[in-house]
């Protein structure tokens, strides 16, 4: 919703207040600034998600490797117990 009034940001980079069309209480300059900051925040979060997904893939590969190693160890123990009983 757009209406006329004073921007919520009292003083801008030039040290003056803005009066004019407002969107959510902000002038167009401040709206663009907020949108830019939000876009940066979204980009950082997407990068963090990508990093965490890569880390998860590496951890899953390590888990898979250790499970295989454990299964191999269990099988060798079972074989040695069968031979000991014979």
Short mmCIF file of N, CA and C in Angstrom, two decimals:
data_model
loop_
_atom_site.label_atom_id
_atom_site.label_comp_id
_atom_site.label_asym_id
_atom_site.label_seq_id
_atom_site.Cartn_x
_atom_site.Cartn_y
_atom_site.Cartn_z
N UNK A 1 0.84 -1.18 0.00
CA UNK A 1 0.00 0.00 0.00
C UNK A 1 0.89 1.24 0.00
N UNK A 2 0.60 2.16 -0.88
CA UNK A 2 1.39 3.38 -1.00
C UNK A 2 0.58 4.56 -0.45
N UNK A 3 1.27 5.40 0.34
CA UNK A 3 0.63 6.62 0.84
C UNK A 3 1.71 7.68 0.99
N UNK A 4 1.29 8.91 1.12
CA UNK A 4 2.24 10.01 1.31
C UNK A 4 2.53 10.20 2.78
N UNK A 5 3.77 10.57 3.10
CA UNK A 5 4.14 10.82 4.47
C UNK A 5 5.65 10.89 4.62
N UNK A 6 6.10 10.94 5.87
CA UNK A 6 7.53 10.98 6.16
C UNK A 6 8.06 9.56 6.25
N UNK A 7 9.23 9.35 5.68
CA UNK A 7 9.87 8.03 5.70
C UNK A 7 10.21 7.66 7.14
N UNK A 8 10.09 6.35 7.47
CA UNK A 8 10.45 5.87 8.81
C UNK A 8 11.92 6.12 9.12
N UNK A 9 12.76 6.09 8.09
CA UNK A 9 14.18 6.39 8.29
C UNK A 9 14.29 7.90 8.39
N UNK A 10 14.48 8.37 9.60
CA UNK A 10 14.42 9.81 9.82
C UNK A 10 15.44 10.59 9.00
N UNK A 11 16.68 10.15 9.00
CA UNK A 11 17.71 10.90 8.28
C UNK A 11 18.43 9.98 7.32
N UNK A 12 18.57 10.43 6.09
CA UNK A 12 19.17 9.65 5.02
C UNK A 12 20.63 10.01 4.84
N UNK A 13 21.25 9.45 3.83
CA UNK A 13 22.68 9.67 3.62
C UNK A 13 23.03 11.14 3.45
N UNK A 14 22.11 11.93 2.95
CA UNK A 14 22.38 13.36 2.78
C UNK A 14 22.00 14.16 4.03
N UNK A 15 21.56 13.48 5.09
CA UNK A 15 21.22 14.14 6.34
C UNK A 15 19.83 14.75 6.36
N UNK A 16 19.04 14.49 5.33
CA UNK A 16 17.70 15.07 5.25
C UNK A 16 16.64 14.00 5.43
N UNK A 17 15.44 14.48 5.74
CA UNK A 17 14.29 13.57 5.83
C UNK A 17 13.59 13.54 4.48
N UNK A 18 12.85 12.47 4.23
CA UNK A 18 12.13 12.33 2.97
C UNK A 18 10.62 12.36 3.22
N UNK A 19 9.93 13.11 2.39
CA UNK A 19 8.48 13.13 2.40
C UNK A 19 8.02 12.79 1.00
N UNK A 20 7.10 11.88 0.89
CA UNK A 20 6.59 11.51 -0.41
C UNK A 20 5.86 10.19 -0.35
N UNK A 21 5.80 9.51 -1.49
CA UNK A 21 5.14 8.20 -1.55
C UNK A 21 5.92 7.19 -0.72
N UNK A 22 5.20 6.51 0.14
CA UNK A 22 5.82 5.52 1.01
C UNK A 22 5.24 4.13 0.74
N UNK A 23 6.10 3.14 0.80
CA UNK A 23 5.66 1.76 0.74
C UNK A 23 6.11 1.11 2.04
N UNK A 24 5.15 0.63 2.82
CA UNK A 24 5.44 0.06 4.15
C UNK A 24 6.20 1.06 5.02
N UNK A 25 5.89 2.31 4.89
CA UNK A 25 6.50 3.34 5.72
C UNK A 25 7.88 3.79 5.27
N UNK A 26 8.35 3.30 4.12
CA UNK A 26 9.68 3.66 3.63
C UNK A 26 9.59 4.35 2.28
N UNK A 27 10.49 5.33 2.06
CA UNK A 27 10.58 5.97 0.75
C UNK A 27 11.20 4.99 -0.24
N UNK A 28 11.19 5.33 -1.51
CA UNK A 28 11.71 4.40 -2.53
C UNK A 28 13.19 4.11 -2.31
N UNK A 29 13.97 5.11 -1.86
CA UNK A 29 15.41 4.90 -1.61
C UNK A 29 15.62 3.85 -0.51
N UNK A 30 14.88 3.99 0.58
CA UNK A 30 15.02 3.04 1.69
C UNK A 30 14.46 1.68 1.33
N UNK A 31 13.38 1.65 0.56
CA UNK A 31 12.81 0.37 0.12
C UNK A 31 13.82 -0.41 -0.70
N UNK A 32 14.51 0.28 -1.60
CA UNK A 32 15.53 -0.38 -2.42
C UNK A 32 16.68 -0.87 -1.56
N UNK A 33 17.06 -0.07 -0.57
CA UNK A 33 18.15 -0.45 0.32
C UNK A 33 17.78 -1.70 1.11
N UNK A 34 16.56 -1.75 1.63
CA UNK A 34 16.10 -2.91 2.39
C UNK A 34 16.04 -4.13 1.47
N UNK A 35 15.52 -3.94 0.25
CA UNK A 35 15.43 -5.05 -0.70
C UNK A 35 16.82 -5.58 -1.03
N UNK A 36 17.81 -4.69 -1.18
CA UNK A 36 19.19 -5.11 -1.46
C UNK A 36 19.78 -5.90 -0.31
N UNK A 37 19.52 -5.44 0.91
CA UNK A 37 20.02 -6.14 2.09
C UNK A 37 19.38 -7.52 2.21
N UNK A 38 18.08 -7.59 1.93
CA UNK A 38 17.38 -8.87 1.99
C UNK A 38 17.92 -9.82 0.92
N UNK A 39 18.20 -9.29 -0.27
CA UNK A 39 18.75 -10.12 -1.35
C UNK A 39 20.12 -10.67 -0.95
N UNK A 40 20.93 -9.81 -0.31
CA UNK A 40 22.25 -10.26 0.16
C UNK A 40 22.10 -11.35 1.21
N UNK A 41 21.15 -11.16 2.12
CA UNK A 41 20.93 -12.15 3.18
C UNK A 41 20.48 -13.47 2.56
N UNK A 42 19.60 -13.41 1.57
CA UNK A 42 19.12 -14.63 0.91
C UNK A 42 20.28 -15.33 0.21
N UNK A 43 21.14 -14.56 -0.45
CA UNK A 43 22.30 -15.15 -1.14
C UNK A 43 23.22 -15.85 -0.15
N UNK A 44 23.50 -15.19 0.97
CA UNK A 44 24.36 -15.80 1.99
C UNK A 44 23.75 -17.08 2.54
N UNK A 45 22.44 -17.07 2.77
CA UNK A 45 21.79 -18.27 3.28
C UNK A 45 21.81 -19.40 2.26
N UNK A 46 21.63 -19.08 0.98
CA UNK A 46 21.70 -20.10 -0.06
C UNK A 46 23.10 -20.70 -0.14
N UNK A 47 24.13 -19.86 -0.02
CA UNK A 47 25.50 -20.36 -0.04
C UNK A 47 25.76 -21.26 1.17
N UNK A 48 25.24 -20.87 2.32
CA UNK A 48 25.42 -21.68 3.52
C UNK A 48 24.72 -23.02 3.37
N UNK A 49 23.52 -23.01 2.79
CA UNK A 49 22.80 -24.26 2.54
C UNK A 49 23.60 -25.16 1.62
N UNK A 50 24.16 -24.60 0.56
CA UNK A 50 24.97 -25.39 -0.38
C UNK A 50 26.18 -25.99 0.32
N UNK A 51 26.85 -25.19 1.16
CA UNK A 51 28.01 -25.68 1.90
C UNK A 51 27.61 -26.83 2.83
N UNK A 52 26.49 -26.66 3.52
CA UNK A 52 26.03 -27.70 4.44
C UNK A 52 25.62 -28.97 3.70
N UNK A 53 25.02 -28.82 2.52
CA UNK A 53 24.66 -30.00 1.74
C UNK A 53 25.90 -30.76 1.28
N UNK A 54 26.95 -30.03 0.89
CA UNK A 54 28.21 -30.68 0.52
C UNK A 54 28.81 -31.41 1.70
N UNK A 55 28.78 -30.76 2.87
CA UNK A 55 29.31 -31.38 4.07
C UNK A 55 28.52 -32.64 4.42
N UNK A 56 27.19 -32.57 4.25
CA UNK A 56 26.34 -33.74 4.52
C UNK A 56 26.70 -34.89 3.59
N UNK A 57 26.94 -34.59 2.32
CA UNK A 57 27.33 -35.63 1.36
C UNK A 57 28.65 -36.28 1.76
N UNK A 58 29.60 -35.46 2.21
CA UNK A 58 30.89 -36.00 2.65
C UNK A 58 30.71 -36.87 3.88
N UNK A 59 29.88 -36.43 4.82
CA UNK A 59 29.63 -37.23 6.03
C UNK A 59 28.91 -38.52 5.69
N UNK A 60 27.97 -38.48 4.77
CA UNK A 60 27.28 -39.70 4.36
C UNK A 60 28.24 -40.69 3.72
N UNK A 61 29.17 -40.19 2.91
CA UNK A 61 30.17 -41.06 2.29
C UNK A 61 31.06 -41.69 3.36
N UNK A 62 31.44 -40.93 4.35
CA UNK A 62 32.27 -41.45 5.45
C UNK A 62 31.51 -42.50 6.25
N UNK A 63 30.23 -42.23 6.52
CA UNK A 63 29.39 -43.20 7.23
C UNK A 63 29.29 -44.49 6.44
N UNK A 64 29.06 -44.38 5.15
CA UNK A 64 28.96 -45.57 4.29
C UNK A 64 30.25 -46.37 4.31
N UNK A 65 31.39 -45.68 4.25
CA UNK A 65 32.69 -46.35 4.29
C UNK A 65 32.89 -47.08 5.61
N UNK A 66 32.54 -46.43 6.71
CA UNK A 66 32.72 -47.04 8.03
C UNK A 66 31.76 -48.21 8.24
N UNK A 67 30.54 -48.11 7.71
CA UNK A 67 29.61 -49.25 7.80
C UNK A 67 30.15 -50.46 7.08
N UNK A 68 30.69 -50.22 5.88
CA UNK A 68 31.27 -51.33 5.12
C UNK A 68 32.43 -51.96 5.88
N UNK A 69 33.26 -51.12 6.47
CA UNK A 69 34.40 -51.62 7.25
C UNK A 69 33.92 -52.43 8.45
N UNK A 70 32.87 -51.95 9.11
CA UNK A 70 32.31 -52.65 10.26
C UNK A 70 31.73 -54.00 9.84
N UNK A 71 30.99 -54.02 8.73
CA UNK A 71 30.42 -55.28 8.25
C UNK A 71 31.51 -56.28 7.90
N UNK A 72 32.57 -55.81 7.29
CA UNK A 72 33.69 -56.69 6.95
C UNK A 72 34.31 -57.26 8.22
N UNK A 73 34.49 -56.44 9.22
CA UNK A 73 35.05 -56.87 10.49
C UNK A 73 34.14 -57.89 11.18
N UNK A 74 32.85 -57.65 11.18
CA UNK A 74 31.90 -58.57 11.80
C UNK A 74 31.93 -59.92 11.09
N UNK A 75 31.96 -59.89 9.76
CA UNK A 75 32.01 -61.14 9.00
C UNK A 75 33.28 -61.93 9.31
N UNK A 76 34.42 -61.25 9.43
CA UNK A 76 35.66 -61.96 9.72
C UNK A 76 35.64 -62.55 11.13
N UNK A 77 35.02 -61.84 12.08
CA UNK A 77 34.89 -62.37 13.45
C UNK A 77 33.98 -63.59 13.45
N UNK A 78 32.87 -63.51 12.72
CA UNK A 78 31.94 -64.65 12.65
C UNK A 78 32.62 -65.87 12.03
N UNK A 79 33.42 -65.66 10.99
CA UNK A 79 34.14 -66.77 10.35
C UNK A 79 35.14 -67.39 11.31
N UNK A 80 35.84 -66.56 12.06
CA UNK A 80 36.83 -67.10 13.00
C UNK A 80 36.15 -67.85 14.13
N UNK A 81 34.94 -67.43 14.54
CA UNK A 81 34.21 -68.16 15.58
C UNK A 81 33.71 -69.50 15.05
N UNK A 82 33.27 -69.55 13.80
CA UNK A 82 32.82 -70.81 13.20
C UNK A 82 33.99 -71.78 13.10
N UNK A 83 35.15 -71.30 12.70
CA UNK A 83 36.34 -72.16 12.61
C UNK A 83 36.76 -72.66 13.99
N UNK A 84 36.62 -71.81 15.01
CA UNK A 84 37.01 -72.21 16.35
C UNK A 84 36.09 -73.29 16.90
N UNK A 85 34.82 -73.26 16.54
CA UNK A 85 33.87 -74.27 16.99
C UNK A 85 34.09 -75.61 16.28
N UNK A 86 34.61 -75.59 15.08
CA UNK A 86 34.80 -76.82 14.30
C UNK A 86 35.90 -77.67 14.80
#
